Structures are given as C-alpha cells and as structure tokens.
Short mmCIF file of C-alpha atoms and ligand atoms in Angstrom, two decimals:
data_model
loop_
_atom_site.label_atom_id
_atom_site.label_comp_id
_atom_site.label_asym_id
_atom_site.label_seq_id
_atom_site.Cartn_x
_atom_site.Cartn_y
_atom_site.Cartn_z
CA MET R 8 -21.20 -16.73 1.06
CA ASN R 9 -19.14 -14.38 -1.01
CA VAL R 10 -15.86 -12.47 -0.71
CA LEU R 11 -16.76 -9.06 -0.24
CA ILE R 12 -14.16 -6.46 -1.33
CA LEU R 13 -13.81 -2.97 -0.06
CA ALA R 14 -12.29 -1.09 -2.51
CA GLU R 15 -9.45 2.59 -1.86
CA HIS R 16 -10.75 4.80 -4.03
CA GLU R 17 -10.26 9.16 -4.05
CA ASN R 18 -13.75 9.61 -5.40
CA GLN R 19 -13.13 9.65 -9.28
CA LYS R 20 -10.35 7.72 -9.38
CA LEU R 21 -10.28 3.68 -8.02
CA LYS R 22 -6.72 2.51 -6.87
CA PRO R 23 -4.67 -0.30 -9.07
CA SER R 24 -4.70 -2.39 -5.93
CA VAL R 25 -8.27 -2.77 -6.37
CA ALA R 26 -7.07 -5.33 -8.63
CA GLN R 27 -4.70 -6.75 -7.23
CA LEU R 28 -7.25 -7.96 -4.50
CA VAL R 29 -9.83 -9.85 -6.70
CA SER R 30 -6.83 -11.77 -8.27
CA ALA R 31 -6.41 -12.72 -4.94
CA ALA R 32 -9.71 -13.56 -3.92
CA GLN R 33 -10.03 -16.01 -6.71
CA CYS R 34 -8.86 -18.61 -4.60
CA TRP R 35 -11.91 -18.87 -2.44
CA LYS R 36 -13.87 -19.83 -5.82
CA GLN R 37 -16.41 -17.27 -4.36
CA THR R 38 -18.53 -14.47 -6.51
CA VAL R 39 -16.81 -11.24 -4.81
CA HIS R 40 -18.39 -8.48 -4.70
CA VAL R 41 -16.83 -4.73 -4.29
CA LEU R 42 -18.11 -2.27 -1.85
CA LEU R 43 -17.41 1.98 -2.48
CA VAL R 44 -18.11 3.81 -0.20
CA GLY R 45 -18.29 7.76 -0.77
CA ASN R 46 -19.37 10.35 -3.19
CA ASP R 47 -19.40 11.50 -6.60
CA LEU R 48 -18.46 7.54 -6.54
CA ALA R 49 -19.93 6.82 -10.48
CA ALA R 50 -16.39 6.64 -12.28
CA ALA R 51 -15.10 4.13 -10.04
CA ALA R 52 -17.45 2.37 -10.36
CA GLN R 53 -17.46 1.82 -13.45
CA SER R 54 -13.71 1.37 -13.10
CA ALA R 55 -14.79 -1.78 -10.72
CA ALA R 56 -17.26 -2.85 -12.46
CA ALA R 57 -15.10 -3.67 -15.27
CA ILE R 58 -11.81 -5.96 -13.67
CA THR R 59 -12.07 -9.04 -14.48
CA GLY R 60 -13.44 -11.48 -11.55
CA VAL R 61 -16.27 -8.95 -9.80
CA ALA R 62 -19.88 -9.76 -10.35
CA CYS R 63 -21.16 -7.00 -8.66
CA VAL R 64 -19.86 -2.92 -7.42
CA MET R 65 -22.05 -1.60 -4.18
CA CYS R 66 -21.55 1.89 -3.98
CA VAL R 67 -22.60 3.43 -0.97
CA GLU R 68 -22.80 7.66 -1.37
CA ALA R 69 -23.42 10.82 0.94
CA LEU R 70 -22.27 13.67 1.25
CA HIS R 71 -20.78 12.54 4.42
CA LEU R 72 -19.03 9.52 3.10
CA GLN R 73 -17.22 12.66 0.79
CA HIS R 74 -14.44 11.75 3.45
CA PRO R 75 -14.69 8.28 5.02
CA LEU R 76 -13.97 8.44 8.31
CA ALA R 77 -12.77 4.71 9.58
CA GLU R 78 -16.32 4.43 12.14
CA ASP R 79 -18.63 5.29 9.64
CA VAL R 80 -17.33 2.80 7.01
CA ALA R 81 -16.46 0.14 9.58
CA ASN R 82 -20.34 0.14 10.37
CA ILE R 83 -21.57 -0.21 6.86
CA ILE R 84 -19.57 -3.59 6.28
CA ALA R 85 -20.47 -4.73 9.82
CA GLY R 86 -23.69 -3.85 9.39
CA MET R 87 -23.17 -6.15 5.59
CA GLY R 88 -21.08 -8.93 6.97
CA ARG R 89 -22.61 -11.11 8.18
CA GLU R 90 -22.86 -12.04 4.10
CA TYR R 91 -20.38 -12.81 3.43
CA SER R 92 -17.87 -14.96 4.55
CA VAL R 93 -14.21 -13.21 3.40
CA ILE R 94 -13.64 -10.11 3.85
CA LEU R 95 -10.88 -8.80 1.80
CA ALA R 96 -8.57 -4.57 1.90
CA ALA R 97 -5.39 -3.44 0.48
CA HIS R 98 -2.81 -3.73 3.57
CA SER R 99 -2.97 0.62 3.74
CA ALA R 100 -3.17 3.22 5.83
CA PHE R 101 -6.98 3.11 4.56
CA GLY R 102 -7.33 -1.15 4.58
CA ARG R 103 -5.32 -0.68 8.89
CA ASN R 104 -7.80 2.32 9.86
CA ILE R 105 -11.18 0.44 8.94
CA LEU R 106 -10.89 -4.12 8.59
CA PRO R 107 -10.10 -3.42 13.02
CA ARG R 108 -12.93 -2.37 13.77
CA ALA R 109 -15.77 -3.74 11.69
CA ALA R 110 -13.22 -7.47 12.51
CA ALA R 111 -13.82 -6.32 16.33
CA LEU R 112 -18.16 -5.12 15.43
CA LEU R 113 -18.30 -8.68 13.29
CA ASP R 114 -16.38 -9.98 16.70
CA VAL R 115 -14.54 -12.04 14.16
CA ALA R 116 -10.18 -12.29 14.68
CA MET R 117 -8.40 -10.19 11.58
CA VAL R 118 -5.82 -11.48 9.75
CA SER R 119 -3.23 -8.90 8.49
CA ASN R 120 -0.44 -7.84 5.86
CA VAL R 121 -1.13 -11.35 4.56
CA VAL R 122 1.48 -12.06 1.38
CA GLU R 123 0.80 -15.81 0.86
CA ILE R 124 -2.23 -17.45 0.30
CA GLN R 125 -1.81 -20.93 0.86
CA ALA R 126 -5.64 -22.24 1.43
CA PRO R 127 -8.72 -20.71 2.02
CA ALA R 128 -8.17 -19.45 5.69
CA THR R 129 -4.06 -20.46 6.24
CA TYR R 130 -2.83 -17.47 5.83
CA VAL R 131 1.46 -15.92 5.29
CA ARG R 132 1.84 -13.01 7.27
CA PRO R 133 5.66 -11.65 8.27
CA ILE R 134 6.36 -11.42 11.97
CA TYR R 135 9.53 -9.72 13.40
CA VAL R 136 9.20 -6.72 10.81
CA GLY R 137 9.57 -9.66 7.82
CA ASN R 138 11.96 -12.00 9.71
CA VAL R 139 10.30 -14.23 9.87
CA PHE R 140 7.04 -15.72 8.15
CA ALA R 141 4.35 -17.14 9.65
CA THR R 142 1.80 -19.44 8.56
CA VAL R 143 -1.60 -19.01 10.39
CA ARG R 144 -4.73 -20.27 9.94
CA SER R 145 -8.04 -18.54 11.19
CA ASN R 146 -10.82 -20.68 11.89
CA ASP R 147 -13.89 -18.07 12.58
CA PRO R 148 -16.66 -18.27 10.07
CA ILE R 149 -16.67 -15.15 8.82
CA GLN R 150 -12.29 -14.24 7.40
CA VAL R 151 -11.20 -10.83 8.00
CA VAL R 152 -8.13 -10.20 6.78
CA THR R 153 -5.45 -6.90 4.25
CA LEU R 154 -3.58 -8.13 2.55
CA ARG R 155 -0.13 -6.84 1.24
CA ALA R 156 -1.42 -6.14 -2.39
CA SER R 157 2.03 -6.30 -4.23
CA ARG R 158 2.02 -9.61 -3.35
CA PHE R 159 -1.00 -10.48 -6.01
CA ASP R 160 -0.77 -9.95 -10.19
CA MET R 161 -3.40 -7.85 -11.13
CA ALA R 162 -6.16 -8.87 -12.24
CA SER R 163 -7.23 -7.56 -16.17
CA THR R 164 -10.13 -5.78 -16.62
CA GLY R 165 -13.11 -6.63 -19.85
CA ASN R 166 -15.74 -7.17 -17.44
CA ASN R 167 -18.89 -5.31 -16.90
CA ALA R 168 -20.96 -6.28 -13.64
CA GLU R 169 -23.60 -4.53 -12.14
CA ILE R 170 -23.58 -1.77 -10.11
CA VAL R 171 -26.33 -1.65 -6.90
CA ASN R 172 -26.75 1.82 -5.22
CA LEU R 173 -27.13 1.11 -1.37
CA ALA R 174 -28.37 3.60 0.71
CA PRO R 175 -26.16 4.84 3.41
CA PRO R 176 -26.39 4.99 6.75
CA PRO R 177 -26.69 8.52 9.46
CA ALA R 178 -23.05 9.41 9.47
CA SER R 179 -21.78 7.96 13.54
CA GLY R 180 -20.34 11.45 14.51
CA LYS R 181 -17.50 9.47 17.12
CA THR R 182 -15.65 11.80 14.74
CA ARG R 183 -15.57 14.43 11.86
CA TRP R 184 -13.28 15.61 8.66
CA LEU R 185 -11.99 18.66 8.96
CA SER R 186 -8.85 18.63 7.14
CA GLU R 187 -5.93 17.11 5.40
CA MET R 188 -2.47 18.01 3.69
CA ARG R 189 -1.49 15.96 0.42
CA ASN R 190 1.79 17.05 -1.15
CA GLN R 191 1.19 17.70 -5.16
CA SER R 192 4.02 15.84 -6.92
CA ASP R 193 2.74 15.09 -10.91
CA ARG R 194 4.82 11.70 -10.08
CA PRO R 195 3.59 7.92 -10.03
CA GLU R 196 2.10 7.17 -6.73
CA LEU R 197 5.22 5.61 -4.82
CA GLY R 198 2.96 2.37 -3.71
CA SER R 199 2.47 1.19 -7.12
CA ALA R 200 4.91 2.85 -8.84
CA SER R 201 7.22 0.21 -10.89
CA VAL R 202 10.28 2.19 -10.33
CA VAL R 203 11.38 4.00 -6.87
CA VAL R 204 14.87 5.84 -6.48
CA SER R 205 14.85 6.40 -2.42
CA GLY R 206 17.22 8.58 -0.76
CA GLY R 207 18.44 8.29 2.89
CA ARG R 208 20.00 10.72 5.37
CA SER R 209 23.14 10.99 3.35
CA LEU R 210 21.73 13.31 1.89
CA GLY R 211 22.08 15.98 3.52
CA SER R 212 19.59 19.08 3.12
CA ALA R 213 16.36 19.09 1.66
CA GLU R 214 18.88 21.06 -1.47
CA ASN R 215 20.39 17.38 -2.01
CA PHE R 216 16.60 15.31 -2.19
CA GLU R 217 16.37 18.11 -4.70
CA SER R 218 19.84 18.93 -6.74
CA VAL R 219 21.01 15.30 -6.91
CA LEU R 220 17.43 12.74 -6.15
CA ALA R 221 14.96 14.18 -7.94
CA PRO R 222 16.46 14.58 -11.96
CA LEU R 223 17.78 11.59 -11.08
CA ALA R 224 13.56 10.71 -10.19
CA ASP R 225 12.45 12.81 -12.73
CA LYS R 226 14.68 11.14 -16.01
CA LEU R 227 13.57 7.53 -14.96
CA HIS R 228 9.84 8.82 -14.78
CA SER R 229 10.30 7.08 -11.08
CA ALA R 230 8.88 7.91 -7.78
CA LEU R 231 10.46 9.54 -4.90
CA GLY R 232 11.75 7.77 -1.34
CA ALA R 233 12.76 8.28 1.71
CA THR R 234 14.40 6.32 4.65
CA ARG R 235 12.53 7.36 8.36
CA SER R 236 15.25 9.24 9.11
CA ALA R 237 16.53 11.33 6.12
CA VAL R 238 11.79 12.03 7.13
CA ASP R 239 13.19 12.78 11.00
CA ALA R 240 15.92 14.94 9.46
CA GLY R 241 13.45 17.15 7.40
CA PHE R 242 14.88 16.02 4.33
CA ALA R 243 12.02 15.04 2.77
CA PRO R 244 8.42 14.87 3.40
CA ASN R 245 6.68 12.42 5.64
CA ASP R 246 3.68 10.74 3.52
CA ILE R 247 7.12 9.71 0.56
CA GLN R 248 9.52 7.25 4.21
CA ILE R 249 9.61 4.04 2.69
CA GLY R 250 9.20 0.89 5.35
CA GLN R 251 7.77 -0.62 8.57
CA THR R 252 6.17 2.53 9.28
CA GLY R 253 6.11 3.85 5.73
CA THR R 254 4.76 2.65 2.86
CA VAL R 255 5.05 -0.56 1.54
CA VAL R 256 6.33 -0.75 -1.83
CA ALA R 257 7.38 -3.47 -4.63
CA PRO R 258 8.41 -2.28 -8.14
CA GLU R 259 10.39 -3.44 -10.83
CA LEU R 260 13.38 -1.36 -9.76
CA TYR R 261 14.13 0.24 -6.19
CA ILE R 262 17.17 2.70 -6.74
CA ALA R 263 19.00 2.37 -3.42
CA VAL R 264 20.51 5.96 -2.60
CA GLY R 265 22.61 6.08 0.57
CA ILE R 266 20.47 3.89 2.46
CA SER R 267 22.24 1.81 5.49
CA GLY R 268 19.70 -1.01 4.75
CA ALA R 269 18.18 -1.22 8.28
CA VAL R 270 15.16 -4.28 9.15
CA GLN R 271 12.80 -1.28 9.45
CA HIS R 272 13.29 0.42 6.25
CA THR R 273 13.31 -2.56 4.00
CA ALA R 274 10.59 -4.33 5.32
CA GLY R 275 9.01 -1.68 2.69
CA MET R 276 10.67 -2.96 -0.01
CA GLN R 277 11.93 -6.66 -0.76
CA ASP R 278 9.75 -7.38 -2.21
CA SER R 279 11.58 -5.11 -5.07
CA LYS R 280 12.16 -7.66 -8.10
CA ILE R 281 15.92 -5.58 -8.64
CA VAL R 282 17.12 -3.73 -5.63
CA VAL R 283 20.38 -1.50 -6.80
CA ALA R 284 22.29 -0.34 -3.82
CA ILE R 285 25.00 3.04 -4.16
CA ASN R 286 27.23 3.22 -0.55
CA HIS R 287 29.81 4.21 0.18
CA ASP R 288 30.06 1.93 2.51
CA PRO R 289 30.92 -1.57 1.11
CA ASP R 290 30.11 -3.76 4.35
CA ALA R 291 26.96 -0.77 4.13
CA THR R 292 24.02 -3.71 5.15
CA ILE R 293 21.79 -2.57 2.06
CA PHE R 294 24.61 -4.59 0.11
CA GLN R 295 23.07 -7.61 1.21
CA MET R 296 20.12 -7.61 -0.39
CA ALA R 297 21.40 -5.20 -3.48
CA ASP R 298 20.74 -7.38 -7.27
CA TYR R 299 23.79 -4.48 -7.88
CA GLY R 300 25.33 -2.74 -5.86
CA LEU R 301 28.02 0.20 -6.64
CA VAL R 302 30.56 1.37 -3.96
CA ALA R 303 31.17 5.08 -4.49
CA ASP R 304 30.04 8.88 -3.10
CA LEU R 305 26.84 9.11 -3.48
CA PHE R 306 27.27 12.35 -4.27
CA GLU R 307 29.09 12.11 -7.48
CA ALA R 308 27.65 8.13 -8.69
CA VAL R 309 24.38 9.54 -8.36
CA PRO R 310 24.93 12.87 -10.82
CA ALA R 311 26.46 10.62 -13.47
CA LEU R 312 24.02 8.11 -13.33
CA THR R 313 21.64 9.91 -14.25
CA ALA R 314 24.13 12.20 -17.14
CA ALA R 315 24.13 8.99 -18.26
CA LEU R 316 20.66 8.08 -19.10
CA PRO R 317 19.15 9.02 -22.04
P1 LIG E 16 22.16 5.88 8.46
O1 LIG E 16 21.81 3.69 9.20
O2 LIG E 16 21.95 6.56 9.29
O3 LIG E 16 22.05 5.46 6.90
C1 LIG E 16 23.32 6.21 5.51
C2 LIG E 16 24.53 5.47 4.98
O4 LIG E 16 24.66 6.25 4.63
C3 LIG E 16 25.38 4.79 5.30
O5 LIG E 16 24.98 2.75 4.64
C4 LIG E 16 26.47 5.00 4.76
O6 LIG E 16 27.47 4.45 4.29
C5 LIG E 16 26.04 5.86 3.00
N1 LIG E 16 26.50 7.09 2.87
C6 LIG E 16 26.83 8.17 3.66
N2 LIG E 16 26.67 8.98 3.33
C7 LIG E 16 27.72 7.99 1.64
C8 LIG E 16 27.98 9.02 0.65
N3 LIG E 16 28.54 10.68 0.85
N4 LIG E 16 27.74 7.92 -0.81
C9 LIG E 16 27.65 7.54 -0.67
N5 LIG E 16 27.11 6.78 1.13
C10 LIG E 16 26.88 6.88 1.95
N6 LIG E 16 13.11 3.84 8.35
C11 LIG E 16 12.05 3.78 8.03
O7 LIG E 16 13.64 3.78 6.50
N7 LIG E 16 11.61 3.00 6.96
C12 LIG E 16 10.60 2.89 8.28
O8 LIG E 16 10.14 2.79 8.13
C13 LIG E 16 11.24 3.09 9.55
N8 LIG E 16 10.65 2.48 10.97
C14 LIG E 16 11.08 2.35 11.96
C15 LIG E 16 10.22 2.24 13.26
C16 LIG E 16 11.00 1.90 14.67
C17 LIG E 16 9.83 1.65 15.90
C18 LIG E 16 12.08 2.11 14.65
C19 LIG E 16 12.79 1.96 15.56
C20 LIG E 16 13.22 2.83 13.49
C21 LIG E 16 12.18 2.54 11.73
N9 LIG E 16 13.74 3.56 11.42
C22 LIG E 16 12.74 2.82 10.13
C23 LIG E 16 14.50 3.80 11.36
C24 LIG E 16 15.71 2.32 10.96
O9 LIG E 16 16.62 1.82 11.48
C25 LIG E 16 16.40 3.24 10.92
O10 LIG E 16 17.47 4.30 11.53
C26 LIG E 16 17.27 3.82 8.89
O11 LIG E 16 16.13 3.36 8.31
C27 LIG E 16 18.51 4.32 9.08
O12 LIG E 16 18.13 5.50 8.42
P2 LIG E 16 19.09 6.19 6.65
O13 LIG E 16 19.44 4.51 6.19
O14 LIG E 16 19.31 7.16 5.75
O15 LIG E 16 19.85 6.44 7.80
#
C-alpha cells in the first residue's frame, strides 16, 4: 500500500507545497506517488519527478481538466484510492475543496489541517482557531489527510521518478468552469513567501496600503498581506487576507503593521519564525506573540523603516 499525494499546480508550475508533502509522507515509510490532474502537465510533472522520495508521478491530462473541478478530481482520486493507504493534499483552498469529497466517496473519515504527524495515523491538528491542539487517531483503512504544508520541510530535488499518463475519465458535468479573476502581482506568492508585510484596518485606505505599506514590501521583496477587517473595508484585495478564513502563512519574517492580533488573524500567521509588530497601542494583543515590538504610529514608523533599509 502506497501514499498518494494530490499535487497542486498551475498546469505548468508545481506549487512548493508538493515538496513539503513528500517530506511529510516519508514517515509512513511507503512508496510515494504524486497525482497531477490538469492539462499540459509536462513541466509540472518533470518538477514533481525531480523531488527526492517520489517513486512515480501520475498525470491525468485532458482539455476539460485545464481548470480542475473538485467533483472531477475527487472522482479520479476515489477511482484509484483503494490502492493507497494514505492520500494527502495541502490544506489549501484546493485541497480543502477536493479531499473531503474524495473521502466521502471512499467512505472514510478525513483528518484536516494536520500540523504534525506523531506516528502513522496519529495526527496533531488545531481546534478552536488554533487555541488548542488536539491529537487524533484515525482507524480507517485509508487515511485521507490535508496537511498544513508550511509545517514540513521541503524535500530536496535531484530525483528522476517515472512519469505515467493515465486515461482521463469524462467530465462529471455536475459543475462547469466559467471564469476566474486573478490579481496580477510581481510579488512572491503569499502562501510560500519568506517575508510577509501585513497591514490592518488602521491603514485607513487602499491608497495608504499602496503608499505606506507597499514600499516597505518592495524593499524587502516580500509578499503583502492584510487582515480581514482591511479586506472588508476595501483597503486590500480578498486574496491577500491572512487568517482563519484566509491564507495561512509561515514566513521567516512577518511584519504586522497596525494589526490588533485577533485570534482569527493570528491563526493564519502563528507559525511565522520571527514576528515584528508595529502598533501604537502598547496593550495590543499582537505584542504577546511578537519577537520584536515597536510602539509607534505606523504612519511615522513604516516610512522611516522603509527609508532606513538599503
Ligand atoms: P482592529 O482590530 O481594528 O485593530 C487595528 C489595530 O491597529 C489596533 O490594535 C490599533 O491599536 C492599531 N492602530 C490603529 N491606528 C494605528 C496607527 N496609526 N499606528 C499604529 N497602530 C495603529 N481576521 C483576519 O485578519 N483574518 C481572518 O481570516 C479572519 N477570519 C475571521 C473569521 C470569523 C468567523 C470572525 C468572526 C472574524 C474573523 N476575522 C479575521 C476578524 C478578526 O476577528 C478581527 O476583527 C480582525 O483581524 C481585526 O483586524 P485589524 O487588526 O486590522 O483591526
């Protein structure tokens, strides 16, 4: 029985989470297969095959899978799932959309948002917005698990795994991809960025996000993040929201600017290695988790910090 990893990709480009899942999968000491579903997958398949620890990359390619829909991918996983004892995906919007459906089709429970694998089938996962960590054990014959990928090291590359093409099943036809809107940005991808500069409602406007926060992010070559309050106020786009209902980040450096530190926000950044907080309220909750805290008005401190950086 092997481990199957559902790979997240943008057809040509593999997401870094795949290498993190491969390293997490080593604890089962079983053969690791990577599944890619999409169209025009050659480049992504090569990247997956190069990850150390991968025995086989399986590609299911078709025009109707160019924008893989959860129903179609779940059906593909369910079709091959009984040959595996473990099925893994990243705990991203992609994985969270697909794996519960696959688990239901396979008639097993799924374990979500795992941050630590204590032993095969014994997992640690946050509950109550990350205030408590529960250790759970699954007795199902097939373990279906989403992992918080950033908690696991990246597997190295240099491998040359076999790449196999599987026949695509017809589209389920239950849903249809119509369109998607993406914000174009030259910044690093938020979920895997090593530095994140993040702003709160206190920025006051979208213009201030651009004129106060963006120059600091530019200097640090960092991703830009925001609280939900900032997003709801229209100061920042929805796709940069960090937190319980946004993206989960775990950068080397997280700079929280004018952010109170509500638990729903910190749930999305508490794995950051170093946290810097700038807030004019010395009692702000964010200081409790900050490695470095600056009690200051952000409109003075951030431009000064930006100017001081080379
Ligand atoms: P505030 O709480 O208003 O804090 C602003 C901070 O800025 C304050 O600490 C203040 O002292 C400081 N400040 C003000 N002016 C200045 C200045 N000039 N200089 C320096 N500091 C200044 N939130 C998320 O972020 N992500 C989520 O995913 C998320 N999901 C949620 C899910 C649910 C179900 C619920 C109920 C809430 C969720 N929230 C989420 C909202 C969350 O509870 C908080 O309301 C939100 O994080 C607060 O955002 P904020 O820190 O920008 O604003």
